[in-house]
């Protein structure tokens, strides 16, 4: 079950990475991210989107390591990072839920919640 949760979370992260790449490339999807105040993201937010892709890859490593799909991190570090990640993802639920952008609230809040729950499942196992 833990493997399924970790792989499912990685699939969601991969989809989010594609979305962030599209944002970084200048596609007019900004209303779904970064507060939704820009249709096309300005340069600083595009850089943020590119950095997000790197973070998503790190999140995937943490999840897959805790699920014992890969061995990439020391056990102690992995145990701490999964809880940090889970907390971070649940903060993301709150941040997306209070966004001024209705499209961001309605799209990204459920995505963040799914990621938070999947990460929690991995953390608890």
mmCIF file with all atom_site columns, C-alpha atoms in Angstrom:
data_model
loop_
_atom_site.group_PDB
_atom_site.id
_atom_site.type_symbol
_atom_site.label_atom_id
_atom_site.label_alt_id
_atom_site.label_comp_id
_atom_site.label_asym_id
_atom_site.label_entity_id
_atom_site.label_seq_id
_atom_site.pdbx_PDB_ins_code
_atom_site.Cartn_x
_atom_site.Cartn_y
_atom_site.Cartn_z
_atom_site.occupancy
_atom_site.B_iso_or_equiv
_atom_site.pdbx_formal_charge
_atom_site.auth_seq_id
_atom_site.auth_comp_id
_atom_site.auth_asym_id
_atom_site.auth_atom_id
_atom_site.pdbx_PDB_model_num
ATOM 1   C CA . UNK A 1 1   ? 0.000   0.000  0.000   1.00 0.00 ? 1   UNK A CA 1
ATOM 2   C CA . UNK A 1 2   ? 2.846   2.394  0.808   1.00 0.00 ? 2   UNK A CA 1
ATOM 3   C CA . UNK A 1 3   ? 4.332   1.825  -2.652  1.00 0.00 ? 3   UNK A CA 1
ATOM 4   C CA . UNK A 1 4   ? 1.001   2.642  -4.279  1.00 0.00 ? 4   UNK A CA 1
ATOM 5   C CA . UNK A 1 5   ? 0.707   5.867  -2.259  1.00 0.00 ? 5   UNK A CA 1
ATOM 6   C CA . UNK A 1 6   ? 4.273   6.907  -3.086  1.00 0.00 ? 6   UNK A CA 1
ATOM 7   C CA . UNK A 1 7   ? 3.921   6.157  -6.798  1.00 0.00 ? 7   UNK A CA 1
ATOM 8   C CA . UNK A 1 8   ? 0.527   7.894  -6.945  1.00 0.00 ? 8   UNK A CA 1
ATOM 9   C CA . UNK A 1 9   ? 2.046   10.966 -5.287  1.00 0.00 ? 9   UNK A CA 1
ATOM 10  C CA . UNK A 1 10  ? 4.911   10.885 -7.797  1.00 0.00 ? 10  UNK A CA 1
ATOM 11  C CA . UNK A 1 11  ? 2.411   10.779 -10.663 1.00 0.00 ? 11  UNK A CA 1
ATOM 12  C CA . UNK A 1 12  ? 0.657   13.866 -9.290  1.00 0.00 ? 12  UNK A CA 1
ATOM 13  C CA . UNK A 1 13  ? 4.028   15.565 -8.830  1.00 0.00 ? 13  UNK A CA 1
ATOM 14  C CA . UNK A 1 14  ? 4.937   14.721 -12.436 1.00 0.00 ? 14  UNK A CA 1
ATOM 15  C CA . UNK A 1 15  ? 1.732   16.332 -13.668 1.00 0.00 ? 15  UNK A CA 1
ATOM 16  C CA . UNK A 1 16  ? 2.440   19.382 -11.536 1.00 0.00 ? 16  UNK A CA 1
ATOM 17  C CA . UNK A 1 17  ? 5.971   19.506 -12.941 1.00 0.00 ? 17  UNK A CA 1
ATOM 18  C CA . UNK A 1 18  ? 4.578   19.590 -16.484 1.00 0.00 ? 18  UNK A CA 1
ATOM 19  C CA . UNK A 1 19  ? 2.226   22.378 -15.423 1.00 0.00 ? 19  UNK A CA 1
ATOM 20  C CA . UNK A 1 20  ? 5.098   24.360 -13.899 1.00 0.00 ? 20  UNK A CA 1
ATOM 21  C CA . UNK A 1 21  ? 7.192   23.868 -17.043 1.00 0.00 ? 21  UNK A CA 1
ATOM 22  C CA . UNK A 1 22  ? 4.325   25.260 -19.104 1.00 0.00 ? 22  UNK A CA 1
ATOM 23  C CA . UNK A 1 23  ? 4.100   28.241 -16.761 1.00 0.00 ? 23  UNK A CA 1
ATOM 24  C CA . UNK A 1 24  ? 7.862   28.796 -16.957 1.00 0.00 ? 24  UNK A CA 1
ATOM 25  C CA . UNK A 1 25  ? 7.629   28.663 -20.753 1.00 0.00 ? 25  UNK A CA 1
ATOM 26  C CA . UNK A 1 26  ? 5.129   31.528 -20.704 1.00 0.00 ? 26  UNK A CA 1
ATOM 27  C CA . UNK A 1 27  ? 1.852   29.785 -21.406 1.00 0.00 ? 27  UNK A CA 1
ATOM 28  C CA . UNK A 1 28  ? -1.156  31.799 -20.189 1.00 0.00 ? 28  UNK A CA 1
ATOM 29  C CA . UNK A 1 29  ? -2.011  29.532 -17.240 1.00 0.00 ? 29  UNK A CA 1
ATOM 30  C CA . UNK A 1 30  ? -1.024  31.938 -14.484 1.00 0.00 ? 30  UNK A CA 1
ATOM 31  C CA . UNK A 1 31  ? -4.533  32.219 -13.062 1.00 0.00 ? 31  UNK A CA 1
ATOM 32  C CA . UNK A 1 32  ? -4.037  28.683 -11.676 1.00 0.00 ? 32  UNK A CA 1
ATOM 33  C CA . UNK A 1 33  ? -0.811  29.438 -9.806  1.00 0.00 ? 33  UNK A CA 1
ATOM 34  C CA . UNK A 1 34  ? 1.197   31.962 -7.800  1.00 0.00 ? 34  UNK A CA 1
ATOM 35  C CA . UNK A 1 35  ? -1.906  33.737 -6.532  1.00 0.00 ? 35  UNK A CA 1
ATOM 36  C CA . UNK A 1 36  ? -3.528  33.875 -9.951  1.00 0.00 ? 36  UNK A CA 1
ATOM 37  C CA . UNK A 1 37  ? -2.883  37.573 -10.491 1.00 0.00 ? 37  UNK A CA 1
ATOM 38  C CA . UNK A 1 38  ? -1.035  37.121 -13.796 1.00 0.00 ? 38  UNK A CA 1
ATOM 39  C CA . UNK A 1 39  ? -2.322  35.394 -16.916 1.00 0.00 ? 39  UNK A CA 1
ATOM 40  C CA . UNK A 1 40  ? 1.261   35.004 -18.161 1.00 0.00 ? 40  UNK A CA 1
ATOM 41  C CA . UNK A 1 41  ? 3.766   34.873 -15.331 1.00 0.00 ? 41  UNK A CA 1
ATOM 42  C CA . UNK A 1 42  ? 6.422   37.563 -15.011 1.00 0.00 ? 42  UNK A CA 1
ATOM 43  C CA . UNK A 1 43  ? 10.069  36.479 -15.001 1.00 0.00 ? 43  UNK A CA 1
ATOM 44  C CA . UNK A 1 44  ? 10.422  36.044 -11.222 1.00 0.00 ? 44  UNK A CA 1
ATOM 45  C CA . UNK A 1 45  ? 7.429   33.702 -11.099 1.00 0.00 ? 45  UNK A CA 1
ATOM 46  C CA . UNK A 1 46  ? 8.680   31.793 -14.137 1.00 0.00 ? 46  UNK A CA 1
ATOM 47  C CA . UNK A 1 47  ? 11.934  31.210 -12.279 1.00 0.00 ? 47  UNK A CA 1
ATOM 48  C CA . UNK A 1 48  ? 9.874   30.084 -9.281  1.00 0.00 ? 48  UNK A CA 1
ATOM 49  C CA . UNK A 1 49  ? 8.041   27.620 -11.507 1.00 0.00 ? 49  UNK A CA 1
ATOM 50  C CA . UNK A 1 50  ? 11.345  26.215 -12.758 1.00 0.00 ? 50  UNK A CA 1
ATOM 51  C CA . UNK A 1 51  ? 12.586  25.837 -9.184  1.00 0.00 ? 51  UNK A CA 1
ATOM 52  C CA . UNK A 1 52  ? 9.308   24.086 -8.315  1.00 0.00 ? 52  UNK A CA 1
ATOM 53  C CA . UNK A 1 53  ? 10.116  21.359 -10.812 1.00 0.00 ? 53  UNK A CA 1
ATOM 54  C CA . UNK A 1 54  ? 13.397  20.680 -9.026  1.00 0.00 ? 54  UNK A CA 1
ATOM 55  C CA . UNK A 1 55  ? 11.604  20.618 -5.673  1.00 0.00 ? 55  UNK A CA 1
ATOM 56  C CA . UNK A 1 56  ? 9.013   18.171 -7.014  1.00 0.00 ? 56  UNK A CA 1
ATOM 57  C CA . UNK A 1 57  ? 11.844  15.843 -8.043  1.00 0.00 ? 57  UNK A CA 1
ATOM 58  C CA . UNK A 1 58  ? 13.267  16.034 -4.515  1.00 0.00 ? 58  UNK A CA 1
ATOM 59  C CA . UNK A 1 59  ? 9.807   15.369 -3.085  1.00 0.00 ? 59  UNK A CA 1
ATOM 60  C CA . UNK A 1 60  ? 9.550   12.274 -5.292  1.00 0.00 ? 60  UNK A CA 1
ATOM 61  C CA . UNK A 1 61  ? 12.907  10.998 -4.039  1.00 0.00 ? 61  UNK A CA 1
ATOM 62  C CA . UNK A 1 62  ? 11.768  11.417 -0.435  1.00 0.00 ? 62  UNK A CA 1
ATOM 63  C CA . UNK A 1 63  ? 8.492   9.611  -1.087  1.00 0.00 ? 63  UNK A CA 1
ATOM 64  C CA . UNK A 1 64  ? 10.073  6.762  -3.031  1.00 0.00 ? 64  UNK A CA 1
ATOM 65  C CA . UNK A 1 65  ? 12.848  6.396  -0.474  1.00 0.00 ? 65  UNK A CA 1
ATOM 66  C CA . UNK A 1 66  ? 10.382  6.111  2.419   1.00 0.00 ? 66  UNK A CA 1
ATOM 67  C CA . UNK A 1 67  ? 8.373   3.558  0.424   1.00 0.00 ? 67  UNK A CA 1
ATOM 68  C CA . UNK A 1 68  ? 11.617  1.621  -0.099  1.00 0.00 ? 68  UNK A CA 1
ATOM 69  C CA . UNK A 1 69  ? 11.289  1.825  -3.870  1.00 0.00 ? 69  UNK A CA 1
ATOM 70  C CA . UNK A 1 70  ? 14.707  3.484  -4.031  1.00 0.00 ? 70  UNK A CA 1
ATOM 71  C CA . UNK A 1 71  ? 17.514  3.828  -1.516  1.00 0.00 ? 71  UNK A CA 1
ATOM 72  C CA . UNK A 1 72  ? 18.701  7.387  -1.852  1.00 0.00 ? 72  UNK A CA 1
ATOM 73  C CA . UNK A 1 73  ? 18.783  8.809  1.661   1.00 0.00 ? 73  UNK A CA 1
ATOM 74  C CA . UNK A 1 74  ? 19.998  7.741  5.073   1.00 0.00 ? 74  UNK A CA 1
ATOM 75  C CA . UNK A 1 75  ? 17.145  6.255  7.126   1.00 0.00 ? 75  UNK A CA 1
ATOM 76  C CA . UNK A 1 76  ? 17.208  8.980  9.795   1.00 0.00 ? 76  UNK A CA 1
ATOM 77  C CA . UNK A 1 77  ? 17.164  11.793 7.244   1.00 0.00 ? 77  UNK A CA 1
ATOM 78  C CA . UNK A 1 78  ? 14.411  10.120 5.257   1.00 0.00 ? 78  UNK A CA 1
ATOM 79  C CA . UNK A 1 79  ? 12.293  9.718  8.397   1.00 0.00 ? 79  UNK A CA 1
ATOM 80  C CA . UNK A 1 80  ? 12.549  13.409 9.178   1.00 0.00 ? 80  UNK A CA 1
ATOM 81  C CA . UNK A 1 81  ? 12.120  14.638 5.603   1.00 0.00 ? 81  UNK A CA 1
ATOM 82  C CA . UNK A 1 82  ? 8.885   12.720 5.001   1.00 0.00 ? 82  UNK A CA 1
ATOM 83  C CA . UNK A 1 83  ? 7.293   14.530 7.947   1.00 0.00 ? 83  UNK A CA 1
ATOM 84  C CA . UNK A 1 84  ? 8.665   17.891 6.815   1.00 0.00 ? 84  UNK A CA 1
ATOM 85  C CA . UNK A 1 85  ? 7.291   17.198 3.341   1.00 0.00 ? 85  UNK A CA 1
ATOM 86  C CA . UNK A 1 86  ? 3.905   16.155 4.704   1.00 0.00 ? 86  UNK A CA 1
ATOM 87  C CA . UNK A 1 87  ? 3.652   19.332 6.789   1.00 0.00 ? 87  UNK A CA 1
ATOM 88  C CA . UNK A 1 88  ? 4.727   21.430 3.804   1.00 0.00 ? 88  UNK A CA 1
ATOM 89  C CA . UNK A 1 89  ? 2.070   19.838 1.590   1.00 0.00 ? 89  UNK A CA 1
ATOM 90  C CA . UNK A 1 90  ? -0.677  20.469 4.147   1.00 0.00 ? 90  UNK A CA 1
ATOM 91  C CA . UNK A 1 91  ? 0.439   24.105 4.437   1.00 0.00 ? 91  UNK A CA 1
ATOM 92  C CA . UNK A 1 92  ? 0.052   24.141 0.642   1.00 0.00 ? 92  UNK A CA 1
ATOM 93  C CA . UNK A 1 93  ? -3.574  23.068 1.049   1.00 0.00 ? 93  UNK A CA 1
ATOM 94  C CA . UNK A 1 94  ? -4.189  26.089 3.269   1.00 0.00 ? 94  UNK A CA 1
ATOM 95  C CA . UNK A 1 95  ? -2.297  28.482 1.005   1.00 0.00 ? 95  UNK A CA 1
ATOM 96  C CA . UNK A 1 96  ? -4.194  27.344 -2.081  1.00 0.00 ? 96  UNK A CA 1
ATOM 97  C CA . UNK A 1 97  ? -7.506  27.451 -0.202  1.00 0.00 ? 97  UNK A CA 1
ATOM 98  C CA . UNK A 1 98  ? -7.026  31.137 0.675   1.00 0.00 ? 98  UNK A CA 1
ATOM 99  C CA . UNK A 1 99  ? -5.848  32.173 -2.786  1.00 0.00 ? 99  UNK A CA 1
ATOM 100 C CA . UNK A 1 100 ? -7.605  35.199 -4.263  1.00 0.00 ? 100 UNK A CA 1
ATOM 101 C CA . UNK A 1 101 ? -7.738  33.299 -7.545  1.00 0.00 ? 101 UNK A CA 1
ATOM 102 C CA . UNK A 1 102 ? -10.889 31.208 -7.807  1.00 0.00 ? 102 UNK A CA 1
ATOM 103 C CA . UNK A 1 103 ? -9.358  28.933 -10.487 1.00 0.00 ? 103 UNK A CA 1
ATOM 104 C CA . UNK A 1 104 ? -6.343  28.316 -8.253  1.00 0.00 ? 104 UNK A CA 1
ATOM 105 C CA . UNK A 1 105 ? -8.537  27.616 -5.207  1.00 0.00 ? 105 UNK A CA 1
ATOM 106 C CA . UNK A 1 106 ? -10.758 25.170 -7.047  1.00 0.00 ? 106 UNK A CA 1
ATOM 107 C CA . UNK A 1 107 ? -7.954  23.388 -8.904  1.00 0.00 ? 107 UNK A CA 1
ATOM 108 C CA . UNK A 1 108 ? -4.867  23.419 -6.724  1.00 0.00 ? 108 UNK A CA 1
ATOM 109 C CA . UNK A 1 109 ? -6.454  22.999 -3.290  1.00 0.00 ? 109 UNK A CA 1
ATOM 110 C CA . UNK A 1 110 ? -7.719  19.479 -4.081  1.00 0.00 ? 110 UNK A CA 1
ATOM 111 C CA . UNK A 1 111 ? -4.401  18.614 -5.747  1.00 0.00 ? 111 UNK A CA 1
ATOM 112 C CA . UNK A 1 112 ? -2.481  19.766 -2.680  1.00 0.00 ? 112 UNK A CA 1
ATOM 113 C CA . UNK A 1 113 ? -4.864  17.834 -0.426  1.00 0.00 ? 113 UNK A CA 1
ATOM 114 C CA . UNK A 1 114 ? -4.354  14.627 -2.417  1.00 0.00 ? 114 UNK A CA 1
ATOM 115 C CA . UNK A 1 115 ? -0.584  15.084 -2.198  1.00 0.00 ? 115 UNK A CA 1
ATOM 116 C CA . UNK A 1 116 ? -0.784  15.778 1.524   1.00 0.00 ? 116 UNK A CA 1
ATOM 117 C CA . UNK A 1 117 ? -2.878  12.685 2.204   1.00 0.00 ? 117 UNK A CA 1
ATOM 118 C CA . UNK A 1 118 ? -0.626  10.458 0.068   1.00 0.00 ? 118 UNK A CA 1
ATOM 119 C CA . UNK A 1 119 ? 2.464   11.828 1.812   1.00 0.00 ? 119 UNK A CA 1
ATOM 120 C CA . UNK A 1 120 ? 0.827   11.251 5.196   1.00 0.00 ? 120 UNK A CA 1
ATOM 121 C CA . UNK A 1 121 ? 0.070   7.656  4.219   1.00 0.00 ? 121 UNK A CA 1
ATOM 122 C CA . UNK A 1 122 ? 3.737   7.155  3.345   1.00 0.00 ? 122 UNK A CA 1
ATOM 123 C CA . UNK A 1 123 ? 4.881   8.870  6.539   1.00 0.00 ? 123 UNK A CA 1
ATOM 124 C CA . UNK A 1 124 ? 2.636   6.735  8.733   1.00 0.00 ? 124 UNK A CA 1
ATOM 125 C CA . UNK A 1 125 ? 3.656   3.424  7.220   1.00 0.00 ? 125 UNK A CA 1
#
